[in-house]
Structure formats: structure tokens, C-alpha cells
PDB file of N, CA and C in Angstrom:
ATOM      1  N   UNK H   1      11.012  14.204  -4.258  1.00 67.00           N
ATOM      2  CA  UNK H   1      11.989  14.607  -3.265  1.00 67.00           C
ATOM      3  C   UNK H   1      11.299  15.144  -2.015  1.00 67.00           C
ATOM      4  N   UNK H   2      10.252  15.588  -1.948  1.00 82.00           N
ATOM      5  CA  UNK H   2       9.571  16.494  -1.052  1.00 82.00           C
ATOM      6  C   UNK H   2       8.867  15.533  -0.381  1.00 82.00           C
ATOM      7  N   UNK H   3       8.426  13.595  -0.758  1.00 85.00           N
ATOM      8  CA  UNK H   3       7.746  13.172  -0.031  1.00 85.00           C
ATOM      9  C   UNK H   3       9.083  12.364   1.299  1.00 85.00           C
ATOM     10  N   UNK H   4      10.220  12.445   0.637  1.00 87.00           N
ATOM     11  CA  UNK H   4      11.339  11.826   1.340  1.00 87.00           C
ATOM     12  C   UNK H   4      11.747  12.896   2.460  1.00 87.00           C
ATOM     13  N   UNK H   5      11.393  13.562   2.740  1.00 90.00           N
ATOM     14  CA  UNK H   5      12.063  14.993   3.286  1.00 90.00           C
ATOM     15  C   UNK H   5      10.953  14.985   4.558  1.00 90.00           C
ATOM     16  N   UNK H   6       9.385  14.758   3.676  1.00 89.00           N
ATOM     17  CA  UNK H   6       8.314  14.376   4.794  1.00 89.00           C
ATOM     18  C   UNK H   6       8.942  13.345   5.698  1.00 89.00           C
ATOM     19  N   UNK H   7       8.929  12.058   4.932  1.00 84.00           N
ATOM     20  CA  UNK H   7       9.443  11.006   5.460  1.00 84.00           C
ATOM     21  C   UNK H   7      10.489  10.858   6.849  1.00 84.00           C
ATOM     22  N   UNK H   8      11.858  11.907   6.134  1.00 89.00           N
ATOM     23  CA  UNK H   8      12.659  11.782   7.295  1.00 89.00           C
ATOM     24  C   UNK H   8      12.405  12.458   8.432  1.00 89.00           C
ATOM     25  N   UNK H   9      11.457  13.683   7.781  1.00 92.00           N
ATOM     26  CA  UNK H   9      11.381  14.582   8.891  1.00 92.00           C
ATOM     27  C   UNK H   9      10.583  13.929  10.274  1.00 92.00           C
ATOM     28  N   UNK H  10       9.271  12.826   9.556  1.00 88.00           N
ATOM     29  CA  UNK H  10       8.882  12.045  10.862  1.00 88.00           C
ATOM     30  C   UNK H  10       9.597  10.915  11.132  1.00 88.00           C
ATOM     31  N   UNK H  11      10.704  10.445  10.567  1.00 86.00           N
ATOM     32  CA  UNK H  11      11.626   9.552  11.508  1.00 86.00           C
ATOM     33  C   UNK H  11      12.107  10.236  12.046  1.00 86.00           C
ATOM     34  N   UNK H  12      12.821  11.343  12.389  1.00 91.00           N
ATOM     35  CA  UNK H  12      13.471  11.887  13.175  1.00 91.00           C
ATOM     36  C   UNK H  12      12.540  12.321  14.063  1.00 91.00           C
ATOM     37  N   UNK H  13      11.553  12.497  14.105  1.00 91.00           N
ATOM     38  CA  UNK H  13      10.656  13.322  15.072  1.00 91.00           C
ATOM     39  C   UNK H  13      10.402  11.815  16.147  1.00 91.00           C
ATOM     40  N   UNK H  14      10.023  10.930  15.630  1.00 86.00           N
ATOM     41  CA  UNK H  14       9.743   9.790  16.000  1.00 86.00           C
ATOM     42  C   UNK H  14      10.662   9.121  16.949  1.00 86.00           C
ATOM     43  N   UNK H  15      12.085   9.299  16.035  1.00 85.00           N
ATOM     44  CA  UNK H  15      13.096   8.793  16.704  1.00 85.00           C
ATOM     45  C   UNK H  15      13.579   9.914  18.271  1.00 85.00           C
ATOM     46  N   UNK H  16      13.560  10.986  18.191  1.00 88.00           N
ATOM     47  CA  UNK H  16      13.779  11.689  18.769  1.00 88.00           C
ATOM     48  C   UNK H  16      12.859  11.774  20.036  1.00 88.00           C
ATOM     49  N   UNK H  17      11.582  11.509  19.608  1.00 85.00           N
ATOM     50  CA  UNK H  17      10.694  11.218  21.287  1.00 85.00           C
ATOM     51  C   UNK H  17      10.818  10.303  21.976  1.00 85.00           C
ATOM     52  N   UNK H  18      11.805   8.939  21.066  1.00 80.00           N
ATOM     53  CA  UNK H  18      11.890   8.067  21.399  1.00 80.00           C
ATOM     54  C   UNK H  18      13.120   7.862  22.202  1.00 80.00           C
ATOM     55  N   UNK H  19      14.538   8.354  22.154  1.00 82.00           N
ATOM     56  CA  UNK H  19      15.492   9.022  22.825  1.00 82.00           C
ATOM     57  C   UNK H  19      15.238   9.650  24.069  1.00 82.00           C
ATOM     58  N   UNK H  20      14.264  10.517  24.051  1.00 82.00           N
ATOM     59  CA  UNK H  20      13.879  11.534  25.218  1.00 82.00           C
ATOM     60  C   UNK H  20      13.089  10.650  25.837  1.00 82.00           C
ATOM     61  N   UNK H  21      12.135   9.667  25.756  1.00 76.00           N
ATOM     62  CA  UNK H  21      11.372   8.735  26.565  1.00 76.00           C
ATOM     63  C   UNK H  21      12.886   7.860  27.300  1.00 76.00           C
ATOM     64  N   UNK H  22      13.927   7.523  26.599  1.00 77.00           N
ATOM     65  CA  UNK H  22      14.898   6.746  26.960  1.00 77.00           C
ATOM     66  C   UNK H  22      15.298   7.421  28.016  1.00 77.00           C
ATOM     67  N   UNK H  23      15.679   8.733  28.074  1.00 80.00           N
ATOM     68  CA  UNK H  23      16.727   9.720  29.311  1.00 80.00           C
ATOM     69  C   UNK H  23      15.568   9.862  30.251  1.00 80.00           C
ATOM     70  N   UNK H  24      14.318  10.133  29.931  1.00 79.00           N
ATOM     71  CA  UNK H  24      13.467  10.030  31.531  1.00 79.00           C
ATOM     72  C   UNK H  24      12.958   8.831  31.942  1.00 79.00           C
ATOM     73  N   UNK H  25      12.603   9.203  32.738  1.00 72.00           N
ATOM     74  CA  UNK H  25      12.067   7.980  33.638  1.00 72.00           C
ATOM     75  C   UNK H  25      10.742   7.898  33.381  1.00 72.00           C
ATOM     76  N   UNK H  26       9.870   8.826  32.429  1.00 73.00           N
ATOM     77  CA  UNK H  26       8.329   9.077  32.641  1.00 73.00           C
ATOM     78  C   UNK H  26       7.990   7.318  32.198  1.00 73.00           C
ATOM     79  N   UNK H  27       8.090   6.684  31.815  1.00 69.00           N
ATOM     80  CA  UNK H  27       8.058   5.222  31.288  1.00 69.00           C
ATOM     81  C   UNK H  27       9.041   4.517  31.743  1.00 69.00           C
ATOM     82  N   UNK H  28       8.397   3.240  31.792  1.00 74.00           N
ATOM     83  CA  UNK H  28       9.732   2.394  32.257  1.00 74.00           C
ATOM     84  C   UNK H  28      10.688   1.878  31.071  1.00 74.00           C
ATOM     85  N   UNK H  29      11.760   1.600  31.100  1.00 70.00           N
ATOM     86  CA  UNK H  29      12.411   1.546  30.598  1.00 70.00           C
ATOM     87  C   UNK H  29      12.880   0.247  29.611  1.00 70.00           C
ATOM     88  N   UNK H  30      12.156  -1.050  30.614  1.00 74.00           N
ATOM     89  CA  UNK H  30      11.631  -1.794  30.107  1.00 74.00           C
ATOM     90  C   UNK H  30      10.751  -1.763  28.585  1.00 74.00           C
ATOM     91  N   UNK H  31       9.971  -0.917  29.210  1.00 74.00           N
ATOM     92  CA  UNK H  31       8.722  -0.813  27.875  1.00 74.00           C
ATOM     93  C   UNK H  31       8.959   0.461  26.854  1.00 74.00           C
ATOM     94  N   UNK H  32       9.980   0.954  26.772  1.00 72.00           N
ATOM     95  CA  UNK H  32      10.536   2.010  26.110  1.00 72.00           C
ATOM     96  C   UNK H  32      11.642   1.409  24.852  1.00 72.00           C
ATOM     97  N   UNK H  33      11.911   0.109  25.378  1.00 77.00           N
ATOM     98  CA  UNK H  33      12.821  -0.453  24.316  1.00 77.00           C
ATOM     99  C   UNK H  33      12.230  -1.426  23.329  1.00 77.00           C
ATOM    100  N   UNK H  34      10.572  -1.567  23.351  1.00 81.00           N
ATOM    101  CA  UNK H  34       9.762  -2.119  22.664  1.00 81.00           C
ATOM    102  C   UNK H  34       9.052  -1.320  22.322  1.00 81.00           C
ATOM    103  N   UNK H  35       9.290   0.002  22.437  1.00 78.00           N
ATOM    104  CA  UNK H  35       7.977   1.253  21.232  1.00 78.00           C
ATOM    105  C   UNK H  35       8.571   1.094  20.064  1.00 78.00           C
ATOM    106  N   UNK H  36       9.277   1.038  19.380  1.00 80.00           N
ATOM    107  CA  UNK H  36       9.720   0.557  18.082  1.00 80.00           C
ATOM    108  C   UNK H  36       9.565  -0.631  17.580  1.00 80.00           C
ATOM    109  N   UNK H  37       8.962  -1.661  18.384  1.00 86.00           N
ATOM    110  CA  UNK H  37       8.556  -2.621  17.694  1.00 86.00           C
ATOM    111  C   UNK H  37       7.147  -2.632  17.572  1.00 86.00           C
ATOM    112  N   UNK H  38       6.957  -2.268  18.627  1.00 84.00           N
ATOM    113  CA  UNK H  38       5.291  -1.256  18.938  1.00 84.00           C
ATOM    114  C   UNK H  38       4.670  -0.950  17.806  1.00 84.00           C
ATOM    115  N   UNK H  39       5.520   0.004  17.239  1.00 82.00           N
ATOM    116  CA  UNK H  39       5.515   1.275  16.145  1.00 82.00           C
ATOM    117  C   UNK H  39       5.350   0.642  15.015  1.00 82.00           C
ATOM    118  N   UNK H  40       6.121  -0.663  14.856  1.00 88.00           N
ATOM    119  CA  UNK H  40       6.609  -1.177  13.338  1.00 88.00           C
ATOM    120  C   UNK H  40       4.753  -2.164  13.168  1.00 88.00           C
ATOM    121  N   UNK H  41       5.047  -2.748  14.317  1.00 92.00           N
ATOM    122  CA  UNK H  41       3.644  -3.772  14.161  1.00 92.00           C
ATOM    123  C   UNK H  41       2.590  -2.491  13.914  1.00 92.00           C
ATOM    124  N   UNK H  42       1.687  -1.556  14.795  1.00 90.00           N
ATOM    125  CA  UNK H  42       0.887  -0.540  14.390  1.00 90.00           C
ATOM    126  C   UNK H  42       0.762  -0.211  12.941  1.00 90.00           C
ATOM    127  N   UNK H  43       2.096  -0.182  12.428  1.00 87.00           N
ATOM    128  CA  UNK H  43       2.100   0.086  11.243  1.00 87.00           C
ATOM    129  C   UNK H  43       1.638  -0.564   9.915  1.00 87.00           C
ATOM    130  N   UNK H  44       2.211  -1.581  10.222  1.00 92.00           N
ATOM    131  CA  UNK H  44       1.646  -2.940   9.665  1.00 92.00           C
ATOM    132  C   UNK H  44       0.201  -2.781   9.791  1.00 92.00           C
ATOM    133  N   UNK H  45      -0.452  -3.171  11.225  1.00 94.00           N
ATOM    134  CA  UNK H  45      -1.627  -3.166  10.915  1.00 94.00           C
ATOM    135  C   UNK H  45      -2.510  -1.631  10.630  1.00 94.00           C
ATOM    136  N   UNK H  46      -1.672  -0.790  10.504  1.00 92.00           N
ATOM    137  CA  UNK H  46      -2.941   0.563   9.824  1.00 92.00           C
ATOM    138  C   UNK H  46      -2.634   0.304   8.344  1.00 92.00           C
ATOM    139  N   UNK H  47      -1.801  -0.241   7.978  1.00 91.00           N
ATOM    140  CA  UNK H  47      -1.225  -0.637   6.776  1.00 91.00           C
ATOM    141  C   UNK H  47      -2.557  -2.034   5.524  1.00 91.00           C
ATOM    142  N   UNK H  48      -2.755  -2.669   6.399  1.00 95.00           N
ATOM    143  CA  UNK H  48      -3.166  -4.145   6.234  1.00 95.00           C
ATOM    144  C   UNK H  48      -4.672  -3.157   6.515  1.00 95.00           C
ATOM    145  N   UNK H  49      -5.328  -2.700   7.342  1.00 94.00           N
ATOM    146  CA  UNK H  49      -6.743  -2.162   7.694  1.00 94.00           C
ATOM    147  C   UNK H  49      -6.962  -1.055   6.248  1.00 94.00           C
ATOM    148  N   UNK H  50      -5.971  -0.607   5.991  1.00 92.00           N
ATOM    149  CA  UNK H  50      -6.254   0.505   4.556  1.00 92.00           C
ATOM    150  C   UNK H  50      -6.232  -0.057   3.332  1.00 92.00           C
ATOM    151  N   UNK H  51      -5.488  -0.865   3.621  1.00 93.00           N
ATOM    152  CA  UNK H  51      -5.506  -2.388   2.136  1.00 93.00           C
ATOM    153  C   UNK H  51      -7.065  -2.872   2.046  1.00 93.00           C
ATOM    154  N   UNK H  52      -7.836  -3.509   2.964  1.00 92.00           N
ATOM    155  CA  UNK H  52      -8.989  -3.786   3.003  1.00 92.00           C
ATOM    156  C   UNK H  52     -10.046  -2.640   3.245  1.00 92.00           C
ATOM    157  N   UNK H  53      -9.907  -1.231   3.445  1.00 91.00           N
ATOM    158  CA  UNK H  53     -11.080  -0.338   3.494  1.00 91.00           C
ATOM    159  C   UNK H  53     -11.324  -0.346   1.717  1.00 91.00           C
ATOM    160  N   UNK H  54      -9.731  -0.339   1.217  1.00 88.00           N
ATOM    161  CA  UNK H  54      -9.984  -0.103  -0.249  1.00 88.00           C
ATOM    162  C   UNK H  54     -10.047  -0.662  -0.842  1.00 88.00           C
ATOM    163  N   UNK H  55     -10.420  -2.576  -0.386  1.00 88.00           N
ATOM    164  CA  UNK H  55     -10.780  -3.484  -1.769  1.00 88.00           C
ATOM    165  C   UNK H  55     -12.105  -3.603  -1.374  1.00 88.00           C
ATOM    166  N   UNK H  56     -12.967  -3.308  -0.105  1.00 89.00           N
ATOM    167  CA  UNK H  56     -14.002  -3.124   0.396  1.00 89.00           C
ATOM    168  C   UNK H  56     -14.759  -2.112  -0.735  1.00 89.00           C
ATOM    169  N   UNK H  57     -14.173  -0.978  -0.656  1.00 86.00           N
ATOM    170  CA  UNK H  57     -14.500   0.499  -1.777  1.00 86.00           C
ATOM    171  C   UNK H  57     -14.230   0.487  -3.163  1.00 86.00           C
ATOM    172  N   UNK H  58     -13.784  -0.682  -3.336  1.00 80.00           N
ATOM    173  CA  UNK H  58     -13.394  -0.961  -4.961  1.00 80.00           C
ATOM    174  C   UNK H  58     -14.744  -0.855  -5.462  1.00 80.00           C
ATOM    175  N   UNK H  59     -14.806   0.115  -7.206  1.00 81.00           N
ATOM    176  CA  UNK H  59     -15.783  -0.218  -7.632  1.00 81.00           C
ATOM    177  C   UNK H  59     -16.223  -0.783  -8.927  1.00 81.00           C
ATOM    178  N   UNK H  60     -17.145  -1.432  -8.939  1.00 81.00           N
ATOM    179  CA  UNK H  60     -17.393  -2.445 -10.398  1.00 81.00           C
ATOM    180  C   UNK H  60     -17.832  -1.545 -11.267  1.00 81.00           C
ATOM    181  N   UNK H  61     -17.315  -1.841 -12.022  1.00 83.00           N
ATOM    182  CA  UNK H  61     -17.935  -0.970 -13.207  1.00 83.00           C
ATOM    183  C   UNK H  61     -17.934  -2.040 -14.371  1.00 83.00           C
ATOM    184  N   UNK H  62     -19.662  -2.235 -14.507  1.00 86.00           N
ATOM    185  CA  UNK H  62     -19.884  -3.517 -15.612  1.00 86.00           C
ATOM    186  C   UNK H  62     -19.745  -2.798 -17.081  1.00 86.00           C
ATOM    187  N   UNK H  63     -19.917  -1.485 -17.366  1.00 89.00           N
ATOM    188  CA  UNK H  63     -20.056  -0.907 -18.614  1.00 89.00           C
ATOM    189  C   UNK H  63     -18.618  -0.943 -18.883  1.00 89.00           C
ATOM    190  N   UNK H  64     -17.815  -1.214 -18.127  1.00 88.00           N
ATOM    191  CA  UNK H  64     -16.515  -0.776 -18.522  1.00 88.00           C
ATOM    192  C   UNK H  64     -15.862  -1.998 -18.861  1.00 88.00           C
ATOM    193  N   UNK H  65     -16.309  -3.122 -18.157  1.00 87.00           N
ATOM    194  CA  UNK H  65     -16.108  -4.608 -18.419  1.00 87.00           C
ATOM    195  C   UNK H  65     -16.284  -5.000 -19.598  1.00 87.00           C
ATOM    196  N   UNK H  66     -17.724  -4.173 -20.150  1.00 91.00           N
ATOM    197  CA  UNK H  66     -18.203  -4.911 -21.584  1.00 91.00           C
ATOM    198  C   UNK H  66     -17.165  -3.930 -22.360  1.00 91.00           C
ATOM    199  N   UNK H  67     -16.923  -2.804 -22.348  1.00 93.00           N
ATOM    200  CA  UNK H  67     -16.020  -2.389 -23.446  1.00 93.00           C
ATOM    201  C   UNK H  67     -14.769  -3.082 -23.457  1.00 93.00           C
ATOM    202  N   UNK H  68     -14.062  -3.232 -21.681  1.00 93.00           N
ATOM    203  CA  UNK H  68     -12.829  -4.152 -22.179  1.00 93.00           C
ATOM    204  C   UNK H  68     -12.906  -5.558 -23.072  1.00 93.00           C
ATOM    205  N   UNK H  69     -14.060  -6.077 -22.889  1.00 93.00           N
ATOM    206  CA  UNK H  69     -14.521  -7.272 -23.491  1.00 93.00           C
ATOM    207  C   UNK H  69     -14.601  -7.179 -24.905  1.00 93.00           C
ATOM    208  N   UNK H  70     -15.130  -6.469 -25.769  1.00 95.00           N
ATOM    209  CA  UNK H  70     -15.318  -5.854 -26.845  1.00 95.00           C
ATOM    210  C   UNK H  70     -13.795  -5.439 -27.127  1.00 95.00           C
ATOM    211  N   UNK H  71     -13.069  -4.631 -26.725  1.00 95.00           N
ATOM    212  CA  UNK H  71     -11.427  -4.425 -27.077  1.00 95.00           C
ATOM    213  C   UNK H  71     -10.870  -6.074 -26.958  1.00 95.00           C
ATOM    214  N   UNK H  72     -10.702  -6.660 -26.535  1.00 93.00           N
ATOM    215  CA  UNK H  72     -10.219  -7.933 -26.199  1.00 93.00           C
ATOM    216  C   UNK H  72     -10.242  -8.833 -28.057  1.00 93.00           C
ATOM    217  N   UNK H  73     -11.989  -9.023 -27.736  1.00 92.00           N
ATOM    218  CA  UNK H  73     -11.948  -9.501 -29.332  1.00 92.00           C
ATOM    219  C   UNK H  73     -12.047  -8.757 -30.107  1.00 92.00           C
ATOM    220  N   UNK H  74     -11.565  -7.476 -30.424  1.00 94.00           N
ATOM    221  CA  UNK H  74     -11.245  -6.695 -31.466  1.00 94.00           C
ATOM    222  C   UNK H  74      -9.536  -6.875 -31.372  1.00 94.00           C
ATOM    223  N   UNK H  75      -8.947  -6.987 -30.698  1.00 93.00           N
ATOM    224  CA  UNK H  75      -7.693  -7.002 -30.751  1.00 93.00           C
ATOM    225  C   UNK H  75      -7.623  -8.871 -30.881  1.00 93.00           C
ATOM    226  N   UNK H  76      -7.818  -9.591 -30.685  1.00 92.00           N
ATOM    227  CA  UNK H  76      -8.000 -11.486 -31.181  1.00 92.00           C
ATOM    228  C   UNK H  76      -8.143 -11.237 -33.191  1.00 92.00           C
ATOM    229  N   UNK H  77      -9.502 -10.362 -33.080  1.00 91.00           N
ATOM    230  CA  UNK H  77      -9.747 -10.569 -34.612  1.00 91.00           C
ATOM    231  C   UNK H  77      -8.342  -9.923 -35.536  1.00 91.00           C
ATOM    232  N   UNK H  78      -8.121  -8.619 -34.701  1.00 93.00           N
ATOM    233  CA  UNK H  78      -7.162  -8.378 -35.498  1.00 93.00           C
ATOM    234  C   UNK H  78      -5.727  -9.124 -35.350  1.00 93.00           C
ATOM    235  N   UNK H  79      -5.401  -9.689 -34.239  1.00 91.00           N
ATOM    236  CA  UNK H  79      -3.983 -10.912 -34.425  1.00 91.00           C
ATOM    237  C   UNK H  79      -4.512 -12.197 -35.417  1.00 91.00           C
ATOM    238  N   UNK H  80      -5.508 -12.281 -35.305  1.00 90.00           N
ATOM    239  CA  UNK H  80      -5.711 -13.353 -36.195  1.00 90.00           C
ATOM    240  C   UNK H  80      -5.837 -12.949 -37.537  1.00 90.00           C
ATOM    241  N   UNK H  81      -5.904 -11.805 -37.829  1.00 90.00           N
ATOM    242  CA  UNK H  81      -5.682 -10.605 -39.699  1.00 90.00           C
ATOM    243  C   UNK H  81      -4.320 -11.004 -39.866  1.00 90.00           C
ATOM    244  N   UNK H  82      -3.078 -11.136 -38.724  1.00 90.00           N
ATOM    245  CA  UNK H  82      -2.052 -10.840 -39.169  1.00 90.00           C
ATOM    246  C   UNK H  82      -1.292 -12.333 -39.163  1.00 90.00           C
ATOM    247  N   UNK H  83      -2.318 -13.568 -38.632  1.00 87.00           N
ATOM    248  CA  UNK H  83      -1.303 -14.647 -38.713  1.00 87.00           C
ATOM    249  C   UNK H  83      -1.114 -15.481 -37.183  1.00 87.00           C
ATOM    250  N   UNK H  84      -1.378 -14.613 -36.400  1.00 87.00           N
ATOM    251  CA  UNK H  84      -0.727 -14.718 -35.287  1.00 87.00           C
ATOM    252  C   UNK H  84      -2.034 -15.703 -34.240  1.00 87.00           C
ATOM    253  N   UNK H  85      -1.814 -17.398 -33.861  1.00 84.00           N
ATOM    254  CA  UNK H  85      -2.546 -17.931 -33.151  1.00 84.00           C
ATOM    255  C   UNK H  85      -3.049 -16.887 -31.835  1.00 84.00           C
ATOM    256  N   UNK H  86      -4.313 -16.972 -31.589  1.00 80.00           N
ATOM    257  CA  UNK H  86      -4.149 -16.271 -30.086  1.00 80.00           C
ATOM    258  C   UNK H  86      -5.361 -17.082 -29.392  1.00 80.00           C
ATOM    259  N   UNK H  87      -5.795 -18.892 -29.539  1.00 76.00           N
ATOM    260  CA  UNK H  87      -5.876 -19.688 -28.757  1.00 76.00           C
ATOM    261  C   UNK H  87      -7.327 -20.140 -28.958  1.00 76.00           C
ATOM    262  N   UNK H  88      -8.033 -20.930 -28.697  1.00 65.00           N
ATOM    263  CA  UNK H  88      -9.358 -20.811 -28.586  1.00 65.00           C
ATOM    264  C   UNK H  88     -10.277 -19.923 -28.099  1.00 65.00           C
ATOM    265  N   UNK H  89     -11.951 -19.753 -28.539  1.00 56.00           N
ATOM    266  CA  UNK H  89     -12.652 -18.708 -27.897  1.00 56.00           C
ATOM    267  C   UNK H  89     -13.336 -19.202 -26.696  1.00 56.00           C
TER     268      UNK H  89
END
């Protein structure tokens, strides 16, 4: 509940500078009715740039590979205890 509350609190903040840019003139007015699309694309791309910092920072972990590997055919040997095809090796 507390991250939705964040949430609205910066749409409204957002929306609200965006209103007050509308009633003055400090910007044209023209280019005041495209900060929200502005906003949406930016977003997107800080969005899409944090997606790739963190498959960039992903990390391998081979010791952990061989244990899933090892669980894998321990769980094969045991469907195959109970009957159950589970495909070629």
C-alpha cells in the first residue's frame, strides 16, 4: 500500500507541474502539450537502460549450475523409481 501512495504522490506532483507549466507562459505552449509524451518515452527508455545494466550484472554461478544439474538427475532417477517416462538422456 505504501508503494502506491509513493506512486500517486509523484503523479500528482508530476501532473501538477505540468498544469502550472500550462497557465504560464515560461514554455511554449506548443511544447508543453508533448511533456507527457516526453515523460512516457524517458521512461521507457530509463526503463529498457536498467533492463540491460542488469543482464550486463547478471552473475554466473557454475557451482550452482552443477548442483542444479545433479538435482535434475536425481529427480529423472527418482520419476523413473515411480514409473513415470521422463524422456531420453
Amino acid at each position: 500500500m505504501k508503494h502506491i501512495v509513493k506512486i500517486l504522490a509523484v503523479v500528482v506532483a508530476i501532473s501538477a507541474s505540468w498544469l502550472g507549466l500550462l497557465q504560464t507562459s515560461i514554455v511554449s505552449q506548443d511544447y508543453t502539450w508533448l511533456l507527457p509524451i516526453y515523460f512516457i518515452v524517458s521512461l521507457g527508455c530509463y526503463g529498457l537502460f536498467m533492463v540491460g545494466i542488469g543482464l550486463m550484472q547478471f552473475p554466473t554461478c557454475p557451482q550452482e549450475a552443477l548442483l542444479l544439474q545433479e538435482d535434475i538427475l536425481e529427480a529423472k532417477d527418482f520419476l523413473k523409481q515411480r514409473g513415470v517416462d521422463v524422456g531420453s538422456d
